[in-house]
XYZ file of C-alpha atoms in Angstrom:
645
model
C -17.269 -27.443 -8.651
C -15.310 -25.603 -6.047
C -15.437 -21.894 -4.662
C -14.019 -20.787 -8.248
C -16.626 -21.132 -9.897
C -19.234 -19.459 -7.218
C -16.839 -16.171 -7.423
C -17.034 -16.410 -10.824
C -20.648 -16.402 -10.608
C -20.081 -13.673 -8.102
C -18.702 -11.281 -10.696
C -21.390 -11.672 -12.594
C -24.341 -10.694 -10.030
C -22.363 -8.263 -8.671
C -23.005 -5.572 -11.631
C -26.467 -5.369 -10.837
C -27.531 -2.307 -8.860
C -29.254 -2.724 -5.598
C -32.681 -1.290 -6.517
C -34.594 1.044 -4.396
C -38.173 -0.419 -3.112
C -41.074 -0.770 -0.976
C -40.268 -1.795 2.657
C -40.709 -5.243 3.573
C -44.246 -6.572 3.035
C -45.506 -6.695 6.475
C -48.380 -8.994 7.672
C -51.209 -9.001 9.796
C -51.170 -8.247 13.741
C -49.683 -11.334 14.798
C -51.659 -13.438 18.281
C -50.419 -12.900 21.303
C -47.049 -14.021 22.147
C -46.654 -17.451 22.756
C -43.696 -19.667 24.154
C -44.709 -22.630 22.124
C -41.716 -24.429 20.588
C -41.877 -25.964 16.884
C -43.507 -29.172 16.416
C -41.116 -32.173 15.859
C -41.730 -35.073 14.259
C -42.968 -38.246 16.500
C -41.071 -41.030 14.633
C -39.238 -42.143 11.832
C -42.139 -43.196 10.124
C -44.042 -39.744 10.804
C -41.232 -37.979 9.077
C -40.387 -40.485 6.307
C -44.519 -39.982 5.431
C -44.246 -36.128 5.227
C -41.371 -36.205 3.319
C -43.076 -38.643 1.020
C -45.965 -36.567 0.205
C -43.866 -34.051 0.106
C -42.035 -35.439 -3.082
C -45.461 -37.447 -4.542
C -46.969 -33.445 -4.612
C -43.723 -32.236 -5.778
C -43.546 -34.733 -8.605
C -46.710 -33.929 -9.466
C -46.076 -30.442 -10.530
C -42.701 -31.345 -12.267
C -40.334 -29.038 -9.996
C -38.133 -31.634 -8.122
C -34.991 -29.551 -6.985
C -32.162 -31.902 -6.821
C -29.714 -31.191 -3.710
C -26.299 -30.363 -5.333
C -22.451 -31.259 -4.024
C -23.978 -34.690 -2.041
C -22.311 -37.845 -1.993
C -25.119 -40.538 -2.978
C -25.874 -43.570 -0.476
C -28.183 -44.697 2.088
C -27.588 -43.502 5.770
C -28.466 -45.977 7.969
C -31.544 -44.837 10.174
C -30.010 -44.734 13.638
C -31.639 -42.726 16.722
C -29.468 -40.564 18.517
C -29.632 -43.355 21.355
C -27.460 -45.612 19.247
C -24.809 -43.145 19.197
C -22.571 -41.672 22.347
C -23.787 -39.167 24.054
C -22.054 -35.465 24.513
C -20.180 -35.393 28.299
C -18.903 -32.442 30.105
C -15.110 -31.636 29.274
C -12.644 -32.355 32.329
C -11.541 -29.034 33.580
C -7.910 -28.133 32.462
C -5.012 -25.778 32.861
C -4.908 -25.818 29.224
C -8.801 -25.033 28.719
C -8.141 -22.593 31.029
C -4.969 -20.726 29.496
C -6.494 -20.694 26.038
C -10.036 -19.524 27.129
C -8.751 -16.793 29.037
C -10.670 -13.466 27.619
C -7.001 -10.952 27.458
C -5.413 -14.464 25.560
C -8.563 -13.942 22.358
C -6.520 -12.695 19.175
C -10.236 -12.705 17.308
C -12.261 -10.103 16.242
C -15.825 -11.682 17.478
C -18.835 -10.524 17.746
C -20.020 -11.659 21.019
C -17.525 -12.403 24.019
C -17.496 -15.710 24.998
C -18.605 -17.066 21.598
C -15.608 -17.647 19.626
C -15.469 -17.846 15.480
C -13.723 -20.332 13.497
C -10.468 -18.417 12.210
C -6.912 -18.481 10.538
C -5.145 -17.740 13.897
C -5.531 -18.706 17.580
C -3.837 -18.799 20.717
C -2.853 -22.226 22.981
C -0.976 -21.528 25.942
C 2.389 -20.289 25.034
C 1.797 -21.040 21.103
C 0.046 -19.556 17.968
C -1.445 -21.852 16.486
C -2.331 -21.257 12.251
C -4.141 -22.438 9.423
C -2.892 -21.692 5.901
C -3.151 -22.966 2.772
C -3.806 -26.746 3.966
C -1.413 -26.861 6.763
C -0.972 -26.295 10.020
C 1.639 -24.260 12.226
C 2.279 -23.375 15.900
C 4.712 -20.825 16.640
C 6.308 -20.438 20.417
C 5.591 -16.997 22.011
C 6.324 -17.411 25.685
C 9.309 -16.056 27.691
C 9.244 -13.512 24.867
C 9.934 -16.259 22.223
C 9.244 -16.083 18.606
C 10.166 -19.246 17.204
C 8.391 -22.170 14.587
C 7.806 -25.339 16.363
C 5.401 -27.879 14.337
C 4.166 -27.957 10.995
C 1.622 -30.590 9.646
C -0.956 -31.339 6.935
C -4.214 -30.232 8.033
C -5.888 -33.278 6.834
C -5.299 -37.073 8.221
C -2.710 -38.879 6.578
C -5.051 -41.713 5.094
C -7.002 -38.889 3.746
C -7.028 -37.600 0.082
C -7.131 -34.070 0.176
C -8.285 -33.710 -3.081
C -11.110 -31.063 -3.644
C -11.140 -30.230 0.033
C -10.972 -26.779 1.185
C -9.406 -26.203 4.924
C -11.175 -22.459 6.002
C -11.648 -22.624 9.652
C -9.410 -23.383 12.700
C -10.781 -23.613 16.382
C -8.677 -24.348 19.854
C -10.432 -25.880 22.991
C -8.074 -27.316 25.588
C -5.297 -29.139 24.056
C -7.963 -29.631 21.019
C -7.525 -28.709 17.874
C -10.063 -28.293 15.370
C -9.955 -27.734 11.602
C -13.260 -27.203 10.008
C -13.217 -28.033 6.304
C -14.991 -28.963 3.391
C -14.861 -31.492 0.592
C -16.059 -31.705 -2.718
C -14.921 -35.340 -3.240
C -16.847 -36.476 -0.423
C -19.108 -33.944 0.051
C -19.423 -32.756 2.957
C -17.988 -30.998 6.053
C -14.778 -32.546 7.539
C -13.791 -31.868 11.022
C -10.158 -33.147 11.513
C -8.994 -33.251 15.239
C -5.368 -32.768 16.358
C -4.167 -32.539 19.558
C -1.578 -29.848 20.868
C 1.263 -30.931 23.406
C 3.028 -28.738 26.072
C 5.846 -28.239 23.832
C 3.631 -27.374 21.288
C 3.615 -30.005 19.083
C 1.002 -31.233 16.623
C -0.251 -34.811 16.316
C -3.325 -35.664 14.244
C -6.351 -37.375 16.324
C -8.790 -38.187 14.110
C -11.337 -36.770 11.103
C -14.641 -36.925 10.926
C -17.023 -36.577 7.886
C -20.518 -34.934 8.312
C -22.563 -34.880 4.960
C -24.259 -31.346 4.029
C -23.645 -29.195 1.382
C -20.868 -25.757 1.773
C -21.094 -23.991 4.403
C -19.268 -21.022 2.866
C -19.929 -17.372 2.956
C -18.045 -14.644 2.155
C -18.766 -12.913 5.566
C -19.928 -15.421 8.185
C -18.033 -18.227 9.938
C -19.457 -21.976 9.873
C -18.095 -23.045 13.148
C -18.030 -21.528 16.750
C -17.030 -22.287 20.246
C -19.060 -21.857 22.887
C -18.464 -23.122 26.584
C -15.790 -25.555 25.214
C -18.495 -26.940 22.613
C -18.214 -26.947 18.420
C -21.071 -25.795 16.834
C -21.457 -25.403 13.385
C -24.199 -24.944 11.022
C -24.799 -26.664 7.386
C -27.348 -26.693 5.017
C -28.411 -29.631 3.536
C -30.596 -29.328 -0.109
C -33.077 -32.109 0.134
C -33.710 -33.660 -3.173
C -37.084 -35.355 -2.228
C -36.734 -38.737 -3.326
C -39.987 -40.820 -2.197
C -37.978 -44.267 -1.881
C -35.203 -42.681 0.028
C -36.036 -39.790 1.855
C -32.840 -39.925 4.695
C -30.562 -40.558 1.756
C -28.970 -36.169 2.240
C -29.516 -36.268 5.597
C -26.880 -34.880 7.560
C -24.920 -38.069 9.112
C -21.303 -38.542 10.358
C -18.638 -41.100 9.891
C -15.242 -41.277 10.970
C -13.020 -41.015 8.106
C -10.457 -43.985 6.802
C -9.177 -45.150 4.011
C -11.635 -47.210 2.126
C -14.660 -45.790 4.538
C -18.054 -46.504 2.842
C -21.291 -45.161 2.605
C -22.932 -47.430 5.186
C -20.922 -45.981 7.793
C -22.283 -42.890 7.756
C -24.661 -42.306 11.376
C -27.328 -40.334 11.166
C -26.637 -37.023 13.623
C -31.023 -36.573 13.771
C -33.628 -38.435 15.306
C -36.599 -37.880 13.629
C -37.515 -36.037 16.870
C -34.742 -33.917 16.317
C -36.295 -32.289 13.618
C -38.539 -29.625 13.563
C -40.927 -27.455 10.530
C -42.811 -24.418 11.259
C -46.515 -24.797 12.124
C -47.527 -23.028 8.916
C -47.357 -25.526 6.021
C -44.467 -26.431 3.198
C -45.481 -26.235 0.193
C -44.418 -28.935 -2.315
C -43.304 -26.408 -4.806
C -40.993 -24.813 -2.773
C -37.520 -26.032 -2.298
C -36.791 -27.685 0.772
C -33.572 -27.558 2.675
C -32.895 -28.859 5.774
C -31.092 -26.566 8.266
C -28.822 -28.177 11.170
C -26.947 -26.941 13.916
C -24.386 -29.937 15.013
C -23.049 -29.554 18.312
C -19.893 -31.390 18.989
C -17.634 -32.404 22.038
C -14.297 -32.197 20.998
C -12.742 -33.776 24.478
C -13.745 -37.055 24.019
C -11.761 -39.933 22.621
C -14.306 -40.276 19.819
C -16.023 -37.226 19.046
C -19.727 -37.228 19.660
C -22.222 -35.032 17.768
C -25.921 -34.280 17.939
C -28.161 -32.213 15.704
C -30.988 -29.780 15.383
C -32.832 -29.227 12.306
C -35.906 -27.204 11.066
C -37.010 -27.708 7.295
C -37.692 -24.906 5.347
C -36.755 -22.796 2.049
C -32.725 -22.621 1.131
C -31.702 -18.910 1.330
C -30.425 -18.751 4.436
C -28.135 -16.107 7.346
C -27.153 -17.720 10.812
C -26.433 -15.919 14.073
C -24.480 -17.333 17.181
C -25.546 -15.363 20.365
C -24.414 -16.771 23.589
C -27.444 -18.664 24.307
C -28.610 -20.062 20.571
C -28.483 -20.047 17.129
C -30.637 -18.188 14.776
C -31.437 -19.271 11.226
C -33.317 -16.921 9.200
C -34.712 -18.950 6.229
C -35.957 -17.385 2.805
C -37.182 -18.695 -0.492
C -34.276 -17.777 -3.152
C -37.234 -18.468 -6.460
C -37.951 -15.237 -8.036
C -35.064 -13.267 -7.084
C -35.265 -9.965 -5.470
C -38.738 -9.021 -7.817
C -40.376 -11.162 -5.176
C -41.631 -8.799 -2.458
C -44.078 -11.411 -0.992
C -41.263 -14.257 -0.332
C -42.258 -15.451 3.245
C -39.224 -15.909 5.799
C -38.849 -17.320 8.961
C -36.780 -17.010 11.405
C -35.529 -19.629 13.746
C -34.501 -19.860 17.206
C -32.381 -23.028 18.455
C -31.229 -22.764 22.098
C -27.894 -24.086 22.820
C -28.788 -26.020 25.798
C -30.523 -28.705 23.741
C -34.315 -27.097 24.216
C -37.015 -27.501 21.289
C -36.689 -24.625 18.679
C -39.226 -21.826 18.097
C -39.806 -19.659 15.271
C -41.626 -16.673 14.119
C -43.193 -15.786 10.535
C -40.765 -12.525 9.039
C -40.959 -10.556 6.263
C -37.346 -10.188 4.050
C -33.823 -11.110 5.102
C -31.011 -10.065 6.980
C -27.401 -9.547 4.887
C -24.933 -11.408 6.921
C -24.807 -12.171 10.858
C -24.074 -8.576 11.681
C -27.425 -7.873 10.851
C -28.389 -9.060 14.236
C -28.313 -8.655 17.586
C -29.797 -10.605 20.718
C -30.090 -7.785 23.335
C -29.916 -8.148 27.100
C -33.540 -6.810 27.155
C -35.157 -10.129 25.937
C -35.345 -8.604 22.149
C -34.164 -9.758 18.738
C -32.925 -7.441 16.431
C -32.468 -7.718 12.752
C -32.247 -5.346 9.795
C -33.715 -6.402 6.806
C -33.504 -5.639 3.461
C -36.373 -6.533 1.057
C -34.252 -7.920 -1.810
C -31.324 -9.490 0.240
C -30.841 -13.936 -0.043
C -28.970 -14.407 3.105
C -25.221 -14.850 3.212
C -24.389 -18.158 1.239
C -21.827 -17.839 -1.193
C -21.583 -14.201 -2.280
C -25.163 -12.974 -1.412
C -24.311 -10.917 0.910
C -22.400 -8.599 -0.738
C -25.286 -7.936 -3.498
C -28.379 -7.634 -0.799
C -30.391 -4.973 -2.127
C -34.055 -3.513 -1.588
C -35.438 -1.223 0.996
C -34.342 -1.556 4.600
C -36.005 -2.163 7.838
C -35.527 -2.930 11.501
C -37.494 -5.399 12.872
C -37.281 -5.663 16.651
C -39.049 -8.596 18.094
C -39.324 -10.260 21.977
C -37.935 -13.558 22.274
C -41.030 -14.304 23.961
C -43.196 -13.497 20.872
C -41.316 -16.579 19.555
C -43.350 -20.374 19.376
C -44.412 -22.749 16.424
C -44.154 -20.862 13.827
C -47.334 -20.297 12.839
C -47.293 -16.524 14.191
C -46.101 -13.415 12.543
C -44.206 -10.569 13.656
C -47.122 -7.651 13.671
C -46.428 -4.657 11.388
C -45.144 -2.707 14.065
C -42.713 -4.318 15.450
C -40.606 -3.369 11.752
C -39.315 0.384 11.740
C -38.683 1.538 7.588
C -35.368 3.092 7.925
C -33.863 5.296 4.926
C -32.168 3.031 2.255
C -28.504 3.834 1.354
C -27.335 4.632 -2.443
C -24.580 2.247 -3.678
C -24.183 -1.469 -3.944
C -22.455 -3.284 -1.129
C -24.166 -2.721 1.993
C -22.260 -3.400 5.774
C -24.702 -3.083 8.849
C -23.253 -3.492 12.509
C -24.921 -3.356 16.173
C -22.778 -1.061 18.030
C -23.682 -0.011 21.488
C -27.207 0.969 21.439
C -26.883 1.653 17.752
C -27.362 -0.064 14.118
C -24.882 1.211 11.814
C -24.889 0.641 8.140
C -23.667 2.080 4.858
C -22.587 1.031 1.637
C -18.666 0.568 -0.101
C -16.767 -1.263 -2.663
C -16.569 -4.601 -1.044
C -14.914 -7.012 -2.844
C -15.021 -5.183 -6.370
C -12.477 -2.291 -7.489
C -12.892 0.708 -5.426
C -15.378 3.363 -6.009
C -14.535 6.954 -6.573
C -17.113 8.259 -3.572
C -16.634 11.664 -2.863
C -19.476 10.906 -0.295
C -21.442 8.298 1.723
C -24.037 8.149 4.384
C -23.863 6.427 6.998
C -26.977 6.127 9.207
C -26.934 5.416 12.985
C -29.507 4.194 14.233
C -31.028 3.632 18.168
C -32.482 0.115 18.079
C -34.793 0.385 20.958
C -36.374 3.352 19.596
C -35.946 7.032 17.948
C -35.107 8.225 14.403
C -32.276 7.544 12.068
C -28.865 10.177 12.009
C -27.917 10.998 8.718
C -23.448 11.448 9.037
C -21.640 11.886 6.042
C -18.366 10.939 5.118
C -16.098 11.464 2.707
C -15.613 7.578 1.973
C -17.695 4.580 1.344
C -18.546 2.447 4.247
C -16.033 -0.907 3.759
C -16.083 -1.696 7.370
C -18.189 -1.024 10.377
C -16.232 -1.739 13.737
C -16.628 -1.531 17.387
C -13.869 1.089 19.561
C -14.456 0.748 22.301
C -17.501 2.632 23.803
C -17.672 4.086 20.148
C -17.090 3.077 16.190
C -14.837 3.282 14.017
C -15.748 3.277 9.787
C -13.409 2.294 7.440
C -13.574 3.009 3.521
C -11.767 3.938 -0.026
C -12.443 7.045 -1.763
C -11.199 5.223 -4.427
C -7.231 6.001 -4.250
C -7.273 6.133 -0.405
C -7.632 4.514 2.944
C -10.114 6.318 5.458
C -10.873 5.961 8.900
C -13.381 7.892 10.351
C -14.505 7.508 14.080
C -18.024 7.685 15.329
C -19.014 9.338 18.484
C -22.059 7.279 20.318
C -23.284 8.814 22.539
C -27.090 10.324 22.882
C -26.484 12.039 19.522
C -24.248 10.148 17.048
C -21.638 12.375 15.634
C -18.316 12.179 13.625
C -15.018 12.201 15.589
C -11.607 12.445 14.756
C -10.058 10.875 11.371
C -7.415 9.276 9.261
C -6.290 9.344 5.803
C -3.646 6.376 4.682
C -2.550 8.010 1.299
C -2.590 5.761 -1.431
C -3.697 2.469 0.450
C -6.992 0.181 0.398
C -7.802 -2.941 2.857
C -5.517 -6.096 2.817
C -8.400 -7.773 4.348
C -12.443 -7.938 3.922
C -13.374 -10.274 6.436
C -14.124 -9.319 10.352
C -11.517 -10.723 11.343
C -9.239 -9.225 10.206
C -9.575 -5.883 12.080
C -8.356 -6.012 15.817
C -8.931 -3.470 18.329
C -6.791 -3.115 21.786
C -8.273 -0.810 24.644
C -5.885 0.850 27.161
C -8.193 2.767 28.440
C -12.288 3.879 28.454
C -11.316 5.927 25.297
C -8.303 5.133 23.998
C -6.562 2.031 22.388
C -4.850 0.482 19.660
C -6.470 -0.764 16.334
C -4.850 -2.577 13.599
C -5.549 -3.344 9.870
C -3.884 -5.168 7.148
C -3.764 -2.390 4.360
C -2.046 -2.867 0.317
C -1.735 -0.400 -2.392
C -4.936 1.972 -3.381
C -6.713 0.897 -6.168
C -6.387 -2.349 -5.682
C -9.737 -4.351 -5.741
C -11.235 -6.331 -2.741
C -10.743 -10.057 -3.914
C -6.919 -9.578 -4.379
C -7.028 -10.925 -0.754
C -7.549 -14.113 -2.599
C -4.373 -14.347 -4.301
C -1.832 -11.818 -2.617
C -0.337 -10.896 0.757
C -1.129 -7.800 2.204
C 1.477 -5.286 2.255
C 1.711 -4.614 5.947
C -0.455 -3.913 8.793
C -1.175 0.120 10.178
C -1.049 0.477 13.316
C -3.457 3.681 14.961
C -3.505 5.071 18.236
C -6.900 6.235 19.335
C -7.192 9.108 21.763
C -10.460 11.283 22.678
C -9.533 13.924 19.959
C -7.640 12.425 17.237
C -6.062 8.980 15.777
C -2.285 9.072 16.284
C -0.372 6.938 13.301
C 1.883 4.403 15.294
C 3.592 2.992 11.735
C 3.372 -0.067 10.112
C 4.715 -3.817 9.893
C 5.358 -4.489 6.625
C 5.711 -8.473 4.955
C 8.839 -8.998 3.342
C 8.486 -12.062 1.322
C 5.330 -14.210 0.981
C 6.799 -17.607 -0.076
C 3.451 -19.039 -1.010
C 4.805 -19.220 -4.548
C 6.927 -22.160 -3.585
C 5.480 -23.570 -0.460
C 4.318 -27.026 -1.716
C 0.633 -26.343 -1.610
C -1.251 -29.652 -2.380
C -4.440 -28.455 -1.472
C -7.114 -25.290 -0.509
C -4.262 -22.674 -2.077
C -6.500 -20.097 -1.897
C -6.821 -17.694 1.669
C -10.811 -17.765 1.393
C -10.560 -16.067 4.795
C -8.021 -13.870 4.559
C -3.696 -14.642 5.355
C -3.014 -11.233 7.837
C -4.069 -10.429 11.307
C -2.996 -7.998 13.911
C -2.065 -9.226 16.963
C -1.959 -7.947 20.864
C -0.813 -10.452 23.103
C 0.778 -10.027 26.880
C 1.538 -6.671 26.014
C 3.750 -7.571 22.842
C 2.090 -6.624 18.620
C 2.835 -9.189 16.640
C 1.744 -8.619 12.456
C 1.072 -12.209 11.431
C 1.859 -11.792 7.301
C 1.574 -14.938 5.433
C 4.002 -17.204 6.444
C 5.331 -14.181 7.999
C 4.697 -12.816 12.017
C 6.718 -9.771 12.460
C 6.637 -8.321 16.149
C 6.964 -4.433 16.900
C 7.656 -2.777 19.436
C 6.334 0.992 20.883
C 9.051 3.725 21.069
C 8.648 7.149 21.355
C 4.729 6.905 19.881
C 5.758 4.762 16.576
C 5.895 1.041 16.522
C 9.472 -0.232 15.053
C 9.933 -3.859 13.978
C 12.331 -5.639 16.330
C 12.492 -9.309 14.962
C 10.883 -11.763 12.704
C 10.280 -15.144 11.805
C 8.623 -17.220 8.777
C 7.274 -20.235 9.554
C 6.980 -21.038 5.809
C 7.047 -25.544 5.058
C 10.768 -25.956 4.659
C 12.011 -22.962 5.853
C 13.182 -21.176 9.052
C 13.775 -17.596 8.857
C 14.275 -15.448 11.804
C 15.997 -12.273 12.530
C 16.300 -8.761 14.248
């Protein structure tokens, strides 16, 4: 089954009220800190036993959980020896064009770790990913003119069931991060990007897990020239095969076969906490892949800790969180244990630490400079598969940990190292580290908008000190960084709001903005993009539609155009808008992945030009006289070539 049928599923769980509750359980004054990593296992054989007791114990008690969307077969038990090993990329002006920090058209949450997107930037070239294709688009010497267009999938590949979400740019690499059904599992198809800005397909690669998706986070990122991606992997534990859903790679062909597939883990590769699995618990295996993309063949190598399936991943410059939860017994469960795991990005052992709850999405943390982890919790939240995150629910906590408190797992975080913070009324709950505050709220999200004459939004310090109480007269849709300060975005049900927040040693409100009769074009991060010009002033830019109009139509339709706001230290000044003319998706050809899971308009500030990217539509604006006018576009649209002033 496809993403569909999860938002299907979606509208169902998504009438259920958040309930109000006890904080997170907490547990007993965890040992001293220890640096300890997480065991791993010795050998093939060690981890092929556990797994087999495992499933004999399992068995036993007639609760085998079945992994789900998995291709069947064998993987043939290679060590990582067998396989080629990562090298440095050779240095190029191409690497360095692209990774330059004014060239970034994404809204990420840490600089210098870049998020798998619809839109990036090569040189003298967009580069885009829609609705299984993709486009560059010249830019330089002021240009604003199509250049390539190609399938994102290889042409010996049948793109049947797959679903194309992510693109990624490193050197004159290009990465599209996918998924299939029909093969089940994550493709990575590689393309390489000429001078003239041309597109030629490389290669694609097959790496078996299950979906990756979420309806907030990104799967793959880009650090340091590097792909990194997580996937879960839903272990059926199956005594006479136990490496049969282990996460493997094979580079895709026509006719490829199961016994091609290469194992990406040593058993020495994987990890499980110190405290023990139980055999009635469902097991999923957790892997961050690291790839380098600038070698003739690409060459992976994974992490993995074992543990329960609900799951929320963080990318900080230095590693990769996991926060792992048990999803039996839904949110009535206030003694489901968690744990949280820490997998450096240089390739050292992981460490973990025994947690209480879960985090909504990967805003919900934040690695500070200060040798700390952050994290707000919520007592009945599942992590950030699918659609969880948008109906996390439960009372709320911070939970502020050393990273040196981290080591085998068999430690908790003491009980007061959490901080119960007040728990917001409403459904869909946003949370964002801004500053030296947490932020959070609750909106509409991807239902119809609410008619909120009110919200509360709640800033809080995250080394220490008590929660502000600021309300607005919106929900809280989005939670943004401006600059030194915030900016909140919400619906009051028939319009758009913006309201800024002040940060400094007491929160307060700022200026704000009303869009009459508007909502958001776009749910996802990305699709918000903020320009400073100064300490306290900038540009910000939203995609924005008709009011009323409920958050999933992203799905489906374009957004009308994008607002454009000036902020200045008193007041947001309205610049205008780019508006889309014509969509053309309705006769584009699409074969395959016809559905903008992540969104189809961004704002974007390049070499001093704003460029509206619509669709199949990029519309560039110029400023005069403190509004921004449209001066030309173009559609890049398959088959057609549209440009004009």
């Amino acid at each position: 089954m496809k993403k569909i049928t999860a938002l299907a599923a979606f509208a169902g769980i998504a009438s259920a009220a958040a309930g109000c509750a006890e904080s997170p359980g907490r547990t007993a004054l965890a040992s001293a800190p220890e640096t300890r990593t997480l065991p791993a296992f010795a050998s093939e054989d060690a981890l092929r036993g556990y797994l087999v007791r495992l499933a004999k114990e399992q068995a036993a008690r007639g609760e085998e959980f079945s992994g789900t969307g998995m291709n069947g077969g064998v993987a043939e038990a290679v060590t990582m020896e067998e396989l080629p090993a990562p090298a440095e990329p050779e240095p190029s002006a191409a690497a360095d064009v692209s990774s330059r920090a004014d060239e970034s058209v994404t809204n990420v949450q840490h600089a210098g770790v870049d998020e798998g997107g619809i839109v990036k930037v090569h040189g003298d070239y967009l580069v885009m990913l829609r609705r299984g294709r993709l486009f560059t688009v010249a830019i330089g010497d002021g240009a604003l003119r199509p250049i390539s267009a190609v399938d994102a999938f290889g042409p010996d590949v049948d793109p049947a069931g797959a679903w194309y979400d992510e693109l990624l740019v490193s050197g004159d690499a290009v990465a599209v991060i996918g998924y299939s059904y029909a093969r089940g599992g994550t493709e990575v198809g590689l393309f390489r990007i000429d001078g003239a800005g041309n597109l030629q397909h490389r290669s694609t690669y097959h790496l078996r897990g299950n979906d990756y998706y979420s309806s907030r986070n990104y799967a793959s990122r880009l650090v340091d020239g590097k792909l990194v991606f997580y996937t879960p992997s839903y272990i059926g534990l199956n005594a006479e095969d136990p490496f049969g859903e282990f996460p493997a790679v094979r580079r895709w062909h026509r006719g490829a076969g199961q016994d091609e597939f290469r194992r990406t883990l040593s058993a020495t590769r994987v990890y499980h906490p110190a405290r023990p699995l139980h055999a009635d618990d469902q097991i999923a295996l957790h892997t961050v892949t690291v790839c380098d993309l600038e070698q003739a063949e690409m060459a992976c190598e994974g992490t993995a800790v074992l543990g329960p399936p609900g799951r929320v991943f963080y990318v900080s410059p230095g590693a990769v969180y996991v926060w792992v939860s048990d999803w039996r017994g839904g949110k009535e469960r206030t003694d489901r244990p968690s744990t949280v795991y820490r997998i450096p990005l240089d390739g050292g052992g992981p460490s973990a630490l025994a947690v209480r709850g879960s985090p909504v999405d990967q805003f919900s943390f934040l690695e500070s400079a200060d040798g700390h982890l952050n994290v707000l919790v919520r007592e009945g939240a599942d992590g950030d598969g699918m659609w969880h995150g948008e109906v996390a629910g439960g009372a709320t906590s911070l939970l502020r940990v050393s990273l040196a408190s981290f080591g085998d797992g068999a430690a908790a975080a003491p009980a007061e190292s959490y901080r119960v913070l007040p728990t917001p009324a409403g459904h869909t709950f946003q949370n964002r580290f801004v500053g030296g505050y947490l932020l959070y709220g609750t909106g509409s999200g991807w239902g119809p908008p609410e008619q909120r004459a009110a919200a509360t939004l709640y800033a809080v310090p995250w080394v220490e000190g008590g929660p502000s109480a600021l309300v607005l007269p919106h929900g809280v849709d989005r939670i943004e960084q401006m600059g030194t300060d915030a900016v909140v975005v919400g619906t009051d049900g028939q319009n758009l709001h913006f309201s800024a927040v002040r940060l400094g040693d007491q929160p307060r409100l700022g200026q704000r903005y009303v869009s009459a009769g508007a909502s958001q074009g776009e749910l996802r991060s990305h699709g918000f993009f903020y320009k400073p010009d100064g300490r306290d002033s900038g540009i910000l830019g939203l995609p924005i539609r008709g009011g009323g109009v409920p958050g999933y139509a992203h799905l489906r339709e374009g957004s009308a155009s994008i607002l454009f706001l000036r902020n200045q230290p008193s007041r947001f000044e309205e610049l205008g808008e780019l508006a889309a003319v014509a969509d053309g998706s309705a006769d584009d050809g699409c074969r395959v992945s016809c559905v903008d899971w992540y969104g189809n308009a961004r704002p974007l500030f390049l070499r001093g030009r704003i460029f509206a990217l619509l669709g199949y539509e990029i519309v560039e604006g110029r400023l005069d006289g403190g509004a921004i006018r449209e001066s030309r576009r173009v559609s890049y649209a398959p088959g057609a070539v549209l440009a004009g002033r």
